[in-house]
Each structure stands twice: as structure tokens, then as C-alpha cells.
CSV table of C-alpha atoms in Angstrom, one decimal:
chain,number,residue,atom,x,y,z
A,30,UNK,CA,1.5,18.2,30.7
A,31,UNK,CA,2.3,14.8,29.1
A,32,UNK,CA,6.5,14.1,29.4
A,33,UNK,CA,9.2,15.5,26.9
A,34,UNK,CA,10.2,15.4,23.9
A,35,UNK,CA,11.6,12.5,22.4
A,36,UNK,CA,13.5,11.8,19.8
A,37,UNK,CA,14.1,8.2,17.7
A,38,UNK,CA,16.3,7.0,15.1
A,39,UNK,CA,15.5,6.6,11.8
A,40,UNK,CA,17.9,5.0,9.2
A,41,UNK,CA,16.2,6.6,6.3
A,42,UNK,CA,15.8,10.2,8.3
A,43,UNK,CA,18.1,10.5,10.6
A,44,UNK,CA,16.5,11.8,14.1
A,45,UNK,CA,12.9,11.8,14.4
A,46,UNK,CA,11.5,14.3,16.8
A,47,UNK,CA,8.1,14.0,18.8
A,48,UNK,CA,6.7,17.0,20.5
A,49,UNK,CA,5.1,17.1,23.6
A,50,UNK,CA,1.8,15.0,23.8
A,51,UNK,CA,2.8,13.0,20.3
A,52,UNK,CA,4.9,10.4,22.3
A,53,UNK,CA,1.3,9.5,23.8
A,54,UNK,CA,0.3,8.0,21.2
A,55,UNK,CA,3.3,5.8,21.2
A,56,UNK,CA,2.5,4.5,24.5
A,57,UNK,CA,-1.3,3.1,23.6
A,58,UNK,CA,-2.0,-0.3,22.2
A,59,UNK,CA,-3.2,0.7,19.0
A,60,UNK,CA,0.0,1.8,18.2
A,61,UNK,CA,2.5,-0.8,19.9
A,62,UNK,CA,0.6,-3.4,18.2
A,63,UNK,CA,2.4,-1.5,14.8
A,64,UNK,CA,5.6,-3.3,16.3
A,65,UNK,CA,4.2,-6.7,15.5
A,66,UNK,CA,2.9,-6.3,12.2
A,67,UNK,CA,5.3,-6.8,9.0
A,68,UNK,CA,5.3,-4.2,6.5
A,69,UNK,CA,5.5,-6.5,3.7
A,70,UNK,CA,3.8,-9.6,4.9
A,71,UNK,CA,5.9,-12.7,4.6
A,72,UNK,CA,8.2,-11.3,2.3
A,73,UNK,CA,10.7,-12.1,4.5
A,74,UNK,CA,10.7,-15.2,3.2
A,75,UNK,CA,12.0,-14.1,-0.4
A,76,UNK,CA,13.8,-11.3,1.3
A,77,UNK,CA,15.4,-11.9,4.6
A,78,UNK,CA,16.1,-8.5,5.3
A,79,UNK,CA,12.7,-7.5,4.9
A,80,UNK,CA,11.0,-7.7,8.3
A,81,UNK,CA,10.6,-4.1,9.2
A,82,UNK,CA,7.0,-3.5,11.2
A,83,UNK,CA,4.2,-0.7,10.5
A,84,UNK,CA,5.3,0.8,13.6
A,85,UNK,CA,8.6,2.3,11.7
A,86,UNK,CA,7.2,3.2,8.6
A,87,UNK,CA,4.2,5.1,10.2
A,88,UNK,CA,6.9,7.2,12.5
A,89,UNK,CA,8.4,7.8,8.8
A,90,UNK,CA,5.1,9.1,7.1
A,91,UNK,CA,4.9,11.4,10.1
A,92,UNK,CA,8.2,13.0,9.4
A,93,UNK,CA,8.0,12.6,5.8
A,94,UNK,CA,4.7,14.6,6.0
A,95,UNK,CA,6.0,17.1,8.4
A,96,UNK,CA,8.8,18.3,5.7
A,97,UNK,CA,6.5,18.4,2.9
A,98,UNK,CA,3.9,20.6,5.0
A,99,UNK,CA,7.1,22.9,6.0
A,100,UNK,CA,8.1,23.1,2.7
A,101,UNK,CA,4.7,23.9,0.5
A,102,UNK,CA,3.5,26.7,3.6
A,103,UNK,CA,6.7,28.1,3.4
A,104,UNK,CA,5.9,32.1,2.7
A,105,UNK,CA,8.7,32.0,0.1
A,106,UNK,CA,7.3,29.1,-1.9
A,107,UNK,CA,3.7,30.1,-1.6
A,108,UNK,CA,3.9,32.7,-4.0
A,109,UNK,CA,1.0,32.0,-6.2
A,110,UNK,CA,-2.5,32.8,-5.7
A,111,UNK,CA,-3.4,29.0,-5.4
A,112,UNK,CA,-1.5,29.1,-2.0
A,113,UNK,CA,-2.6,32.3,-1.2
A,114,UNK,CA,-6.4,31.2,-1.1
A,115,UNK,CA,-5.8,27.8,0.8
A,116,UNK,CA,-3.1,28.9,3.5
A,117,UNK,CA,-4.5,29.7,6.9
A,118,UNK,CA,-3.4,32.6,8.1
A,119,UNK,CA,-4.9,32.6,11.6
A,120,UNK,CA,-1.6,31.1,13.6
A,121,UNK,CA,-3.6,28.8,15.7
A,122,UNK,CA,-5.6,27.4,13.0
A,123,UNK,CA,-2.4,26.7,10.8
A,124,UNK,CA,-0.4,25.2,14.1
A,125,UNK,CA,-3.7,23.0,14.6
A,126,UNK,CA,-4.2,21.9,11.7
A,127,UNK,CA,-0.2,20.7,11.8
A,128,UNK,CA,-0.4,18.8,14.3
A,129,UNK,CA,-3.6,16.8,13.2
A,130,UNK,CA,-1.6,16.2,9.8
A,131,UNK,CA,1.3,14.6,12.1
A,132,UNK,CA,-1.1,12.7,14.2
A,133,UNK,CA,-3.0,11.8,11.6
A,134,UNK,CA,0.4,10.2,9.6
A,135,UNK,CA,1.2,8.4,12.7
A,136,UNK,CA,-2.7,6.9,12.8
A,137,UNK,CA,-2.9,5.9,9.4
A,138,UNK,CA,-1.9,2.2,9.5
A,139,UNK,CA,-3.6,0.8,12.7
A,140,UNK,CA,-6.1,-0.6,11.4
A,141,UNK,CA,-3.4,-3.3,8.8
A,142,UNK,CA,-4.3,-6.6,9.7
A,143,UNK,CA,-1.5,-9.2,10.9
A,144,UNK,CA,0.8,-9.8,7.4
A,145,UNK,CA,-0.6,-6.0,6.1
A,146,UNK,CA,-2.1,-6.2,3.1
A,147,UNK,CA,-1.7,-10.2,2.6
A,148,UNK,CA,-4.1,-10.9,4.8
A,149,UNK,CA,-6.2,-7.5,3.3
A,150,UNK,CA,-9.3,-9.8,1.0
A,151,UNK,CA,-10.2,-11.9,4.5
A,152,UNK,CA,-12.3,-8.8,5.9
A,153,UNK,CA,-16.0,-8.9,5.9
A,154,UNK,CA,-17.2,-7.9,2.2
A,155,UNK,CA,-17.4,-3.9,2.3
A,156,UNK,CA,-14.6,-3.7,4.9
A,157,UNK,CA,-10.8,-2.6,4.4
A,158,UNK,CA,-8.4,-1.8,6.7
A,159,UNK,CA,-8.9,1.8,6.5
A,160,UNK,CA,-12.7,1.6,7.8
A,161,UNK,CA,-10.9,-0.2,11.1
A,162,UNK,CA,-8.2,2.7,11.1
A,163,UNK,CA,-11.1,5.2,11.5
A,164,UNK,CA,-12.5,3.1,14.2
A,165,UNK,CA,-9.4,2.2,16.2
A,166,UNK,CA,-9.0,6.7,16.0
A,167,UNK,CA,-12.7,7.0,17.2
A,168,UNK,CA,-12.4,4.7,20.4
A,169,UNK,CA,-12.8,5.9,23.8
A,170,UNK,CA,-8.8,4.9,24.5
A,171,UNK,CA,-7.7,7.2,21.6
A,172,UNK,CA,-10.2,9.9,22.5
A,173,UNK,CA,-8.8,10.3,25.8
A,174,UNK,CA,-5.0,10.9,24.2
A,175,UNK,CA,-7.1,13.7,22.1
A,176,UNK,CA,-8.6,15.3,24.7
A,177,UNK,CA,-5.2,15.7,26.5
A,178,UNK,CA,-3.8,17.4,23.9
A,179,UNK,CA,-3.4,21.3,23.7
A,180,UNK,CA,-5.5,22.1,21.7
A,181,UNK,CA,-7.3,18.8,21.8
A,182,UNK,CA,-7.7,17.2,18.8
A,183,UNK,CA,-11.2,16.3,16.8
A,184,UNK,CA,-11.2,12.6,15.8
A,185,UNK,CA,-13.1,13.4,12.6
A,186,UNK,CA,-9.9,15.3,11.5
A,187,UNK,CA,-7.2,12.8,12.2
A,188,UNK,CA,-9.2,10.3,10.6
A,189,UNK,CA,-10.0,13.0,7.2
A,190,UNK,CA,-6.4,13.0,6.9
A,191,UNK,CA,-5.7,9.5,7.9
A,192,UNK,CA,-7.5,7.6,6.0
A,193,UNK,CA,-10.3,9.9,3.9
A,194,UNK,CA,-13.4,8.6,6.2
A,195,UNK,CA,-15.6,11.8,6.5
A,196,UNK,CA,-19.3,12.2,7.6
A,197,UNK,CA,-22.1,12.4,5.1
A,198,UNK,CA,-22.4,16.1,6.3
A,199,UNK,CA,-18.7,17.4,6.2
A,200,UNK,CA,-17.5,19.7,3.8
A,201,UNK,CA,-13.8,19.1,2.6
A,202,UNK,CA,-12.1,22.4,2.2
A,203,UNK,CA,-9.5,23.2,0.1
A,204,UNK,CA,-6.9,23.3,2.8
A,205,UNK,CA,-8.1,20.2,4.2
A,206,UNK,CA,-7.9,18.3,0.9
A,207,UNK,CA,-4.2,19.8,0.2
A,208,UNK,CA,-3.4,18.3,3.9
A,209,UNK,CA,-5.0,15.1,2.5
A,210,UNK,CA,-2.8,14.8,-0.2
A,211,UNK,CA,0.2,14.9,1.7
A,212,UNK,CA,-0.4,11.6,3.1
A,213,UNK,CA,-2.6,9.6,1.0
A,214,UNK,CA,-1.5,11.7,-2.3
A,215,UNK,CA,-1.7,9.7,-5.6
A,216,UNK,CA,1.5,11.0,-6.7
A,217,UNK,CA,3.1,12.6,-4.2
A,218,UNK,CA,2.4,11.1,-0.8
A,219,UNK,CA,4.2,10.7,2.2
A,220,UNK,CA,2.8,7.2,2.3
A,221,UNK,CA,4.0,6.1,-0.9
A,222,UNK,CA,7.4,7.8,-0.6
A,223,UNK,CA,8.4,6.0,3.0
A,224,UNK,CA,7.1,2.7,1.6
A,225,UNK,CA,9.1,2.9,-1.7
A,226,UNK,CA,12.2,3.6,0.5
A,227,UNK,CA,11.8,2.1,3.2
A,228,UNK,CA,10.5,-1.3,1.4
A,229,UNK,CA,14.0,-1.0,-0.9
A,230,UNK,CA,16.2,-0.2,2.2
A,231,UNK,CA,15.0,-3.4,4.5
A,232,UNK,CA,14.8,-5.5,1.0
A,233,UNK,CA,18.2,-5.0,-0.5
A,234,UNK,CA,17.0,-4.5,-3.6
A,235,UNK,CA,17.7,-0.3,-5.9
A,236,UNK,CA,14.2,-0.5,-7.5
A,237,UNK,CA,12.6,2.0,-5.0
A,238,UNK,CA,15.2,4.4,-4.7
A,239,UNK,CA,14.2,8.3,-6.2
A,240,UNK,CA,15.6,11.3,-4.7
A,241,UNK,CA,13.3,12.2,-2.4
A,242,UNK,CA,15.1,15.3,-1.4
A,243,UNK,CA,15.2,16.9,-4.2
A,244,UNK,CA,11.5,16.2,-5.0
A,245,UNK,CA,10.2,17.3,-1.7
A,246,UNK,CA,12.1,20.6,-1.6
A,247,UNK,CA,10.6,21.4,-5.0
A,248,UNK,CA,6.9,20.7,-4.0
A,249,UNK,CA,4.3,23.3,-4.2
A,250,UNK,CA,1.0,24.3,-3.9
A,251,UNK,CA,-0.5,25.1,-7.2
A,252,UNK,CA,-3.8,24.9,-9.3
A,253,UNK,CA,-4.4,21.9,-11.1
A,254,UNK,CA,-3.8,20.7,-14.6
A,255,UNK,CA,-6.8,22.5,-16.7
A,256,UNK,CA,-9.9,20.2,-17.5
A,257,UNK,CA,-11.0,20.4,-21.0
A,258,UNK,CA,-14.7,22.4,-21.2
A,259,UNK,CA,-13.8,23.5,-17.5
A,260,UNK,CA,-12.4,26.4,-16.3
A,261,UNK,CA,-12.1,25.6,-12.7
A,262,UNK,CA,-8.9,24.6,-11.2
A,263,UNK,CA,-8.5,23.3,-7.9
A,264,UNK,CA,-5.6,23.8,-5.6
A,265,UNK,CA,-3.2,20.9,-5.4
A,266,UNK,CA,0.4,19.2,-5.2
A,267,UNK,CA,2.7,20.4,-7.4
A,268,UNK,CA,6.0,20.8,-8.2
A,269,UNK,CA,8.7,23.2,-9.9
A,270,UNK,CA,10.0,22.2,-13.2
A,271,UNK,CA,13.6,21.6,-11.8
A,272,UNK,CA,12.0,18.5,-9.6
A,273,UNK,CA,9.9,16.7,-12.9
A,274,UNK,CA,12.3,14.2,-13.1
A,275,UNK,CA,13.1,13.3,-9.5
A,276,UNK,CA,9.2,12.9,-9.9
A,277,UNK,CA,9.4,10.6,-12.3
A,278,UNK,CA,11.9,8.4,-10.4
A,279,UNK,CA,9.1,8.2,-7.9
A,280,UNK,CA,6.7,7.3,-10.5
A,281,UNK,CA,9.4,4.6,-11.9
A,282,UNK,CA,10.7,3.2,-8.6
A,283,UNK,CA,6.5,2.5,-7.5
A,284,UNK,CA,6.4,0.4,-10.8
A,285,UNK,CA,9.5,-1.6,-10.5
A,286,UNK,CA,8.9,-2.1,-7.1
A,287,UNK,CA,5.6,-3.9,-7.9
A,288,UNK,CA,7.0,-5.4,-10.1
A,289,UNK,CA,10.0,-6.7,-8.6
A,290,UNK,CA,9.2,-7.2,-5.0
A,291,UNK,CA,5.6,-6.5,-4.2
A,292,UNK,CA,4.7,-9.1,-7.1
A,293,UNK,CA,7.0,-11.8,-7.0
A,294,UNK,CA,5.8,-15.2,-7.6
A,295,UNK,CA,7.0,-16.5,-4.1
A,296,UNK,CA,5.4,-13.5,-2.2
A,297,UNK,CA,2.4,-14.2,-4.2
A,298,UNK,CA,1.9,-17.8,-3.3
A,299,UNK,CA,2.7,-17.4,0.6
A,300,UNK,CA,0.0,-14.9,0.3
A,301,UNK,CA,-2.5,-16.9,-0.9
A,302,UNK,CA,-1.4,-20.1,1.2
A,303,UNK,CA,-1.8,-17.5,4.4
A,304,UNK,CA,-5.3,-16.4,3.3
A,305,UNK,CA,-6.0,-20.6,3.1
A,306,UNK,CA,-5.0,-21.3,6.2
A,307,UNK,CA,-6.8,-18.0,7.9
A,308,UNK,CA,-9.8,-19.0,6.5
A,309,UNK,CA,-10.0,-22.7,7.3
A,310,UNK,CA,-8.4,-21.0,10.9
A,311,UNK,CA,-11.1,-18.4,11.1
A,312,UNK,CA,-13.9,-20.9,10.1
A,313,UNK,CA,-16.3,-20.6,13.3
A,314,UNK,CA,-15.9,-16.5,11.7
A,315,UNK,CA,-16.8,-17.9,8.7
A,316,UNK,CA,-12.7,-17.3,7.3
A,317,UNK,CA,-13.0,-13.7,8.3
A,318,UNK,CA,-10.6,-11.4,10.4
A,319,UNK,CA,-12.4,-9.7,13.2
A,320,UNK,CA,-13.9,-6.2,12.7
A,321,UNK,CA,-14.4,-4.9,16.3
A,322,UNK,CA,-11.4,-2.7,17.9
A,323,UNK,CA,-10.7,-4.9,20.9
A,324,UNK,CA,-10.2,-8.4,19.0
A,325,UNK,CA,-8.4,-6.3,16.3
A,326,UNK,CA,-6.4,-5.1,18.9
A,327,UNK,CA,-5.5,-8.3,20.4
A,328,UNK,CA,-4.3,-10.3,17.3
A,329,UNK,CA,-1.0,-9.0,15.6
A,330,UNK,CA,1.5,-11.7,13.3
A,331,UNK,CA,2.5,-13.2,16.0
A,332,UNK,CA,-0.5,-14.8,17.3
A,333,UNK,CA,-1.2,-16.3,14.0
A,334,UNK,CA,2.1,-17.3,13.8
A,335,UNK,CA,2.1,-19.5,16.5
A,336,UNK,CA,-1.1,-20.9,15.1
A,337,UNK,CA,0.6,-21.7,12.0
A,338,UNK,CA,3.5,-22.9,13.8
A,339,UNK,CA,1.7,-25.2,16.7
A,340,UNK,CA,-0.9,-26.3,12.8
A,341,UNK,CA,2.5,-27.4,11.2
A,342,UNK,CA,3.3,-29.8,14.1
A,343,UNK,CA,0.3,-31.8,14.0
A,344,UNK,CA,1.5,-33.3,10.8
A,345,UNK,CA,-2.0,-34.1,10.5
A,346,UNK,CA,-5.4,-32.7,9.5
A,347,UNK,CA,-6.3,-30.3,6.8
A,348,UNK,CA,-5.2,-27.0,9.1
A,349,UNK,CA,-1.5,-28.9,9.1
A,350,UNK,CA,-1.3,-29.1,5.4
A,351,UNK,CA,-2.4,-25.8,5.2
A,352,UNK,CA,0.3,-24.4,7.9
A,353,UNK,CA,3.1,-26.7,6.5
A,354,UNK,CA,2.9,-24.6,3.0
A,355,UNK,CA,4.1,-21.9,4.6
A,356,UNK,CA,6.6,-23.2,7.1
A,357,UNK,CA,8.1,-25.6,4.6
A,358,UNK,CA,9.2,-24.7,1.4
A,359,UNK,CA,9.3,-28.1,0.0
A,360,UNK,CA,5.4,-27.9,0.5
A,361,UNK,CA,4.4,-24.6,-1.1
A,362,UNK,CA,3.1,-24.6,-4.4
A,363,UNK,CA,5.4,-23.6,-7.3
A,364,UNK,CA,4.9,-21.4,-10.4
A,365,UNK,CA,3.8,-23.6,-13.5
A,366,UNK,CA,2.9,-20.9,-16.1
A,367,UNK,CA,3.5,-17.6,-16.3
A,368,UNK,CA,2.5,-16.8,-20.0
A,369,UNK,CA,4.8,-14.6,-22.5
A,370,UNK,CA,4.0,-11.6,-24.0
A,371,UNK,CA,3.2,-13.2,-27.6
A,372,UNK,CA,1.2,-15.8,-25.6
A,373,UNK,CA,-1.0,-12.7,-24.1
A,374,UNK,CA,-1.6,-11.2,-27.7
A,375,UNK,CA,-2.8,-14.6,-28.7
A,376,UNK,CA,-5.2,-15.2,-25.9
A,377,UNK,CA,-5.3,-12.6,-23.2
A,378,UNK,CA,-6.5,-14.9,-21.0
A,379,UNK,CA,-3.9,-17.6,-21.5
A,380,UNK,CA,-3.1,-18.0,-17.6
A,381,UNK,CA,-6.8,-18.8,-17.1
A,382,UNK,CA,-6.9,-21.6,-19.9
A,383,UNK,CA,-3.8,-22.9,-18.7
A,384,UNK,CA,-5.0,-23.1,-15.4
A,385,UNK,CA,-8.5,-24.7,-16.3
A,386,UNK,CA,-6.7,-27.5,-18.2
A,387,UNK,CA,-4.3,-28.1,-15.7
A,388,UNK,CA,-7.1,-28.5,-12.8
A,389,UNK,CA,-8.7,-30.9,-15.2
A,390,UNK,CA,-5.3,-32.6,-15.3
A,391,UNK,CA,-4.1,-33.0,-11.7
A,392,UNK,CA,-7.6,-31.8,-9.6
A,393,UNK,CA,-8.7,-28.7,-8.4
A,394,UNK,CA,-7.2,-28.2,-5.5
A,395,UNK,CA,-3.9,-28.9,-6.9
A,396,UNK,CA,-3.4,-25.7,-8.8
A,397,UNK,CA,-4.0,-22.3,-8.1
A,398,UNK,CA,-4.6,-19.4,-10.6
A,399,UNK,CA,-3.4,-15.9,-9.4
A,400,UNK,CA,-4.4,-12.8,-11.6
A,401,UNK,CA,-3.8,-9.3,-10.8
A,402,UNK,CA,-4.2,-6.0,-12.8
A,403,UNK,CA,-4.0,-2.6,-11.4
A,404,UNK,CA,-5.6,0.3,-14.1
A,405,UNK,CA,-3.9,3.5,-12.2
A,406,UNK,CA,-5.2,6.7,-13.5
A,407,UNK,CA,-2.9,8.9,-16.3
A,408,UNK,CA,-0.5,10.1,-14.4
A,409,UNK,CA,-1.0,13.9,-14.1
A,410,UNK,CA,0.1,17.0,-12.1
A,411,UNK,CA,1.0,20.3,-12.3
A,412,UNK,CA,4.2,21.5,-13.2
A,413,UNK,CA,5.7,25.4,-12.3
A,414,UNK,CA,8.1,26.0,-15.5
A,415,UNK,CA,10.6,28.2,-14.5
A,416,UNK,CA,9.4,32.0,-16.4
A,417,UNK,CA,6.2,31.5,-14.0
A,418,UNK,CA,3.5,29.3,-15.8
A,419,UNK,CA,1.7,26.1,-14.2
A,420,UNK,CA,1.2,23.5,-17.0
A,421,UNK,CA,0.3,20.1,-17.0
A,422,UNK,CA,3.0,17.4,-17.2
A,423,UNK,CA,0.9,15.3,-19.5
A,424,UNK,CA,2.0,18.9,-21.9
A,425,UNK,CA,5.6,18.6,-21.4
A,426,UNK,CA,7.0,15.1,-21.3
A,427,UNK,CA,6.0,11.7,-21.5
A,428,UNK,CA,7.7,9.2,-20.1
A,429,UNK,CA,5.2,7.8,-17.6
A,430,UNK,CA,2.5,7.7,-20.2
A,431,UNK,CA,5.3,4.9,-21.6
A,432,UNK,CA,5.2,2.9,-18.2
A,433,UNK,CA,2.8,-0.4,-19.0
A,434,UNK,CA,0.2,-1.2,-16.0
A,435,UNK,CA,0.7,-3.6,-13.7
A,436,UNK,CA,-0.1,-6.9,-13.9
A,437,UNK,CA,0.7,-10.4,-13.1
A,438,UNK,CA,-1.0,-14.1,-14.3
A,439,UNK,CA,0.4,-16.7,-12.4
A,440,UNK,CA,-0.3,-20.3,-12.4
A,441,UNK,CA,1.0,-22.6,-9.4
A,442,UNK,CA,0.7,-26.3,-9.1
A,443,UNK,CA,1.3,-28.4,-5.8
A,444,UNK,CA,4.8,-29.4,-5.4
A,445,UNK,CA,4.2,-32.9,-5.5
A,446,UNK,CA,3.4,-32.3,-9.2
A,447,UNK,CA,6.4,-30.1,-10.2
A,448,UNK,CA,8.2,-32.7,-12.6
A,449,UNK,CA,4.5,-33.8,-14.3
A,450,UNK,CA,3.4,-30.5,-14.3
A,451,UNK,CA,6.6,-29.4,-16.5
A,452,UNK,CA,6.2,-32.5,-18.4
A,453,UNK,CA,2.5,-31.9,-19.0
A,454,UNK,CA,3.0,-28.2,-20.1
A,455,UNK,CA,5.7,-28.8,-22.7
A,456,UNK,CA,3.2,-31.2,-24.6
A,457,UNK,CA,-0.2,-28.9,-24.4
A,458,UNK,CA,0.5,-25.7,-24.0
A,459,UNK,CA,0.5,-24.5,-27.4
A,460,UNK,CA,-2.8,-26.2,-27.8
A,461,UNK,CA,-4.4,-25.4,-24.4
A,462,UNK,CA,-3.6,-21.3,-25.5
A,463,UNK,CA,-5.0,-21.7,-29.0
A,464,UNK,CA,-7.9,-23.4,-28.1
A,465,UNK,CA,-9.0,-21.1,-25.3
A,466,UNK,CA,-8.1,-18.0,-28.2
A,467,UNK,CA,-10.7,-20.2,-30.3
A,468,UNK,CA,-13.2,-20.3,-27.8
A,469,UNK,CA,-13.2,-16.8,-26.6
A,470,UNK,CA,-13.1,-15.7,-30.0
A,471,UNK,CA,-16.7,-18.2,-31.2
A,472,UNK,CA,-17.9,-16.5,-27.8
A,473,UNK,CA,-17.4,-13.1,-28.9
A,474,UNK,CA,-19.0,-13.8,-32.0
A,475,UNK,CA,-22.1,-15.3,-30.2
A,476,UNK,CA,-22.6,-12.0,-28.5
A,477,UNK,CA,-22.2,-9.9,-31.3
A,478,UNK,CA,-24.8,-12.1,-32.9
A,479,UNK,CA,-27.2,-11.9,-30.0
């Protein structure tokens, strides 16, 4: 038997309880190294309230995931035939498969690097943080905290539902991919929802407030929007009609987040000064983060911290110029162009002719570039109306198919250039845009012509 139950406090949730043999988990490593690790990077630098840790927010997905699982296997919510074929109904099976989903939301950040996702591009190419995650929950400290479970748990299955890692030869069931979809869910998962809050909580800022209540209480299990020329439809996440639009506050509070906090300009450029430094830091690894467990382990923010720190007070050397950008903020770069929506129609890629001419200008290594574009999917689930029927949302409102994708185009220049930089701008950027519109245009036709 493995202690007590514990309980811990949660400002979004109240009381957080563990059961017996959960608390384990707290106790290992791999998961006190969560404590060290900053949910949102350096953020804290733009937002000072904003240094909550993965170890918080991964207790959250846990709980989070633990009331949506209550709710959808509830017997008087599961009364469609979608439920019906997916729903264990051995006990021990449906207990098991519980308590892999909660260990499982627990595991599902420990393999975020130091800084989370800021320091996510300086993996090996073809790794990600979740291909570590599945490693960290296949090690032989791990497997021991499985095996002392009752029933002890398969690795295989905390990492399905951790991370989506299976073998070549599994089989995903239906039941298996519903439990997926609680955590790692598109549009409804427990990750999203604790980071939306959770991120607007510790930053101060409304944008990723929904009522997340209201929309996990009206969750279900139901078949999925129909297919054209297909007359299969798969079990999925749901909801009732009555919770489309706390939905779509989710949906809304994701994209203003982005927007507002994830892709700020000044969160931006500390990222990309931390990836510099990490990779001239890193450069007997050839700029790369470790991929092995124990030297994953071992390295959390704070040891490259105090690298960055002890770089800074050199006041010498390339490493110290690299360190001081992020410890001073007289030394970071600053945003030079960030081009207007008129600007974009002209020349969609404005930023990038703007940045060209301005390396010519001042040098290459005095201004930085920093696109980004994420292409999500139509959003699209199924909706319960209220005589009975499962429709599509796409069929009954559309206000998210009104939501523009995300993207940024940033151009930064080295401080020491601000005031020439400005000056520079005013007198060429008309030109610099129409030019590069000119020359993607001759390009085009080149292609055609070829």
C-alpha cells in the first residue's frame, strides 16, 4: 500500500484529490522537475504574474480530465447508441481505464523542455517534446511506480492517452480514442481548457476566460458530424445544444489568447534570443537539447538560467551578448515592422521584403525576421439539439468559420539601431513593399511561363 490520499489546492479548482498510489508519481523526478519549468517560457518578462510551472497545470489536466470522464460515462448522459457501443461495461475495465486517463493527464508534459515550448525547435530534427514524454513514461523509474499500482498500469496506455505514441501493431479502439480526446482533444481538451485558464489567471489578462462549467457539464459522447459520400460515423466529443456557445467562448478565448499573450512581440523576441543563446550554449551538441531521459532529467530553467546569468557577467564574448539580450532589456532587439493589413494584400510577403532590405541596410545579424502561421482545421463537432438529433455545428452557426487564422510577421532590429531603423523605414517602406509585390508578381509569371 503506497500512503493516503492527498489533497492540493488549486486556485482555478478548488481541492484537488489524489487517490492512493497517484501521489507516487508526485514523489519521482520526472515529475518534481515540472516544478522548475515555466508554463509560458519567459513570459514573465511581459507578464510578471505569469510564472506558474508545468507541475500545476498538469495536476489541473488531471482533474479537468477526471470531470469530463465523470460527466460523458455518466448512465444519464449516455443515452445514445454512440455511448452505448464505446462504454465498458465490465467494472474493472471501466475503473482501469480511469485511472490510466488520470495518470496519463498527470504524465503528459514531462517531457517540455526548460522555457516549454520556447525552447521546443532546439530538439534533434524528427524530435518533439512528446516523443521524450513517451520515453520519460517507459523508463525503468516510472515502470516501477506502475507496477505498484493496483491494478498495475501498462506504459503503452498512459503514453496512448498522454501523448498519442502507439506501436506499429496497436489497434486504437473506439473507447480508447474517446479517452484520447479528453486530453489531447482538438476542441475540447482538458489540455487546452487548463492552459486557457490557467495562462489568463497567472497573466492578468480576460482573453482566456470561457465558462468551462457550463461546457463540461454539457459534454457527450456522440457520433460524429456526417462525411459527405460516407456513411460511417465515429464516436466522439460532443456537446448538447444548450453548451454551443460556452463552446465557442473556448474557441474564441484560444484565438485571443494567441493573439494577445502567446504572440506578443516581446514574448516572441525573448524566444528567439533564448533559442540563440542555447544554441551557441549547446554547441559541443551541435545547439541541440539532450534527448536521453537522465540529462533531460537533470536540466530544468533553472540550470540554464544560471548559465544565462553567470554568460551576462562576463561582459565579454559572443555567449555574453547573447545572455545580456535577455537579462537586459536595453539589449534585446525591438520590433521594426509589423506590416498592416492593406500592406499584406499588396504583398503578402511584405515582413520578408522588409526584412531583406533592412539586413542589407544595417547587416545580417542586426535584424531578425519572425513569421508564424497556424492553418487549424474547420472547426467541427457535433452538436445534440434539444428534440434529439446530432447535427454538425458547421449546420447551425457560424461564428468560428468568421475567426481569421493565426498569424504573426514580425521584423526586429538590434536596439542599437532603433532611432535609424525608424528613420530608415519612414523613407523606404513604401518602396521596399512595392518592389518586393513587383518581383513576386514577374516571378509568378516566370513560372506560369515555364
Amino acid at each position: 500500500m503506497i500512503g493516503s490520499k492527498i489533497e492540493i489546492r488549486d486556485p482555478l479548482y478548488g481541492f484537488i484529490r489524489l487517490q492512493r498510489g497517484e501521489q507516487a508519481i508526485l514523489d519521482t523526478a520526472a515529475f518534481q522537475r515540472l516544478r522548475f519549468i515555466h508554463q509560458l517560457g519567459l513570459s514573465y518578462l511581459i507578464y510578471p504574474g505569469a510564472t506558474h510551472r508545468r507541475f500545476e497545470h498538469s495536476l489541473g489536466v488531471m482533474e479537468l480530465s477526471t470531470r469530463i470522464f465523470d460527466i460523458i460515462t455518466d448512465r444519464s448522459n449516455a443515452i445514445n447508441e454512440a455511448s452505448h457501443a464505446v462504454i465498458p461495461e465490465d467494472p474493472a475495465r471501466f475503473l482501469y481505464w480511469k485511472r490510466v486517463l488520470r495518470v496519463a493527464a498527470l504524465c503528459h508534459d514531462l517531457g517540455h523542455l526548460p522555457f516549454s515550448h520556447a525552447a521546443e525547435d532546439l530538439l534533434p530534427e524528427g524530435w518533439k517534446h512528446e516523443l521524450i514524454t513517451r520515453k520519460v513514461i517507459f523508463s525503468d523509474k516510472l515502470q516501477e511506480v506502475w507496477n505498484s499500482m493496483e491494478p498495475p498500469l501498462r506504459p503503452e496506455h498512459i503514453a496512448l492517452l498522454a501523448v498519442g505514441e502507439i506501436s506499429v501493431d496497436d489497434q486504437v479502439s473506439a473507447w480508447q480514442g474517446i479517452l484520447r480526446e479528453i486530453i489531447q482533444g482538438d476542441v475540447f481538451g482538458a489540455d487546452r481548457m487548463d492552459y486557457l485558464l490557467r495562462d489568463s489567471l497567472h497573466s492578468g489578462v480576460a482573453y482566456g476566460r470561457f465558462d468551462y462549467d457550463r461546457l463540461v457539464q454539457t459534454l457527450r459522447i456522440l457520433p460524429s458530424p456526417p462525411i459527405p459520400e460516407s456513411s460511417v460515423r465515429e464516436p466522439t466529443i460532443g456537446i448538447e445544444e444548450g453548451g454551443v456557445h460556452a463552446a465557442e467562448g473556448l474557441l474564441l478565448a484560444r484565438y485571443f489568447m494567441f493573439k494577445q499573450v502567446y504572440l506578443h512581440r516581446t514574448r516572441r523576441i525573448y524566444d528567439l534570443h533564448l533559442a540563440d543563446f542555447v544554441k551557441e550554449w549547446r554547441r559541443d551538441a551541435d545547439g541541440y537539447f539532450a534527448t536521453n531521459v537522465d540529462e533531460h532529467l537533470a536540466l530544468t530553467d533553472n540550470e540554464l538560467l544560471q548559465a544565462i546569468l553567470a554568460a551576462a557577467r562576463e561582459k565579454k564574448g559572443c555567449l555574453s551578448v547573447l545572455a545580456r539580450r535577455i537579462t537586459e532589456r536595453s539589449k534585446r532587439f525591438v520590433l521594426m515592422y509589423e506590416p498592416a493589413v492593406d500592406e499584406l494584400r499588396q504583398n503578402a510577403d511584405a515582413a520578408r521584403a522588409i526584412a531583406a532590405a533592412a539586413a542589407s541596410e544595417f547587416g545580417g545579424d542586426a535584424v531578425r525576421l519572425d513569421t508564424y502561421t497556424k492553418e487549424d482545421e474547420p472547426f467541427d463537432f457535433p452538436v445534440q439539439e434539444r428534440e434529439g438529433d446530432v447535427v454538425s455545428y458547421t449546420g447551425k452557426s457560424q461564428v468560428l468559420g468568421q475567426v481569421p487564422p493565426l498569424s504573426v510577421n514580425y521584423v526586429f532590429v538590434d536596439a542599437n539601431y532603433r532611432d535609424a531603423a525608424r528613420k530608415w523605414l519612414q523613407q523606404n517602406r513604401e518602396c521596399v513593399i512595392k518592389s518586393g509585390a513587383e518581383q513576386e508578381t514577374s516571378s509568378g509569371r516566370s513560372e506560369d511561363a515555364i
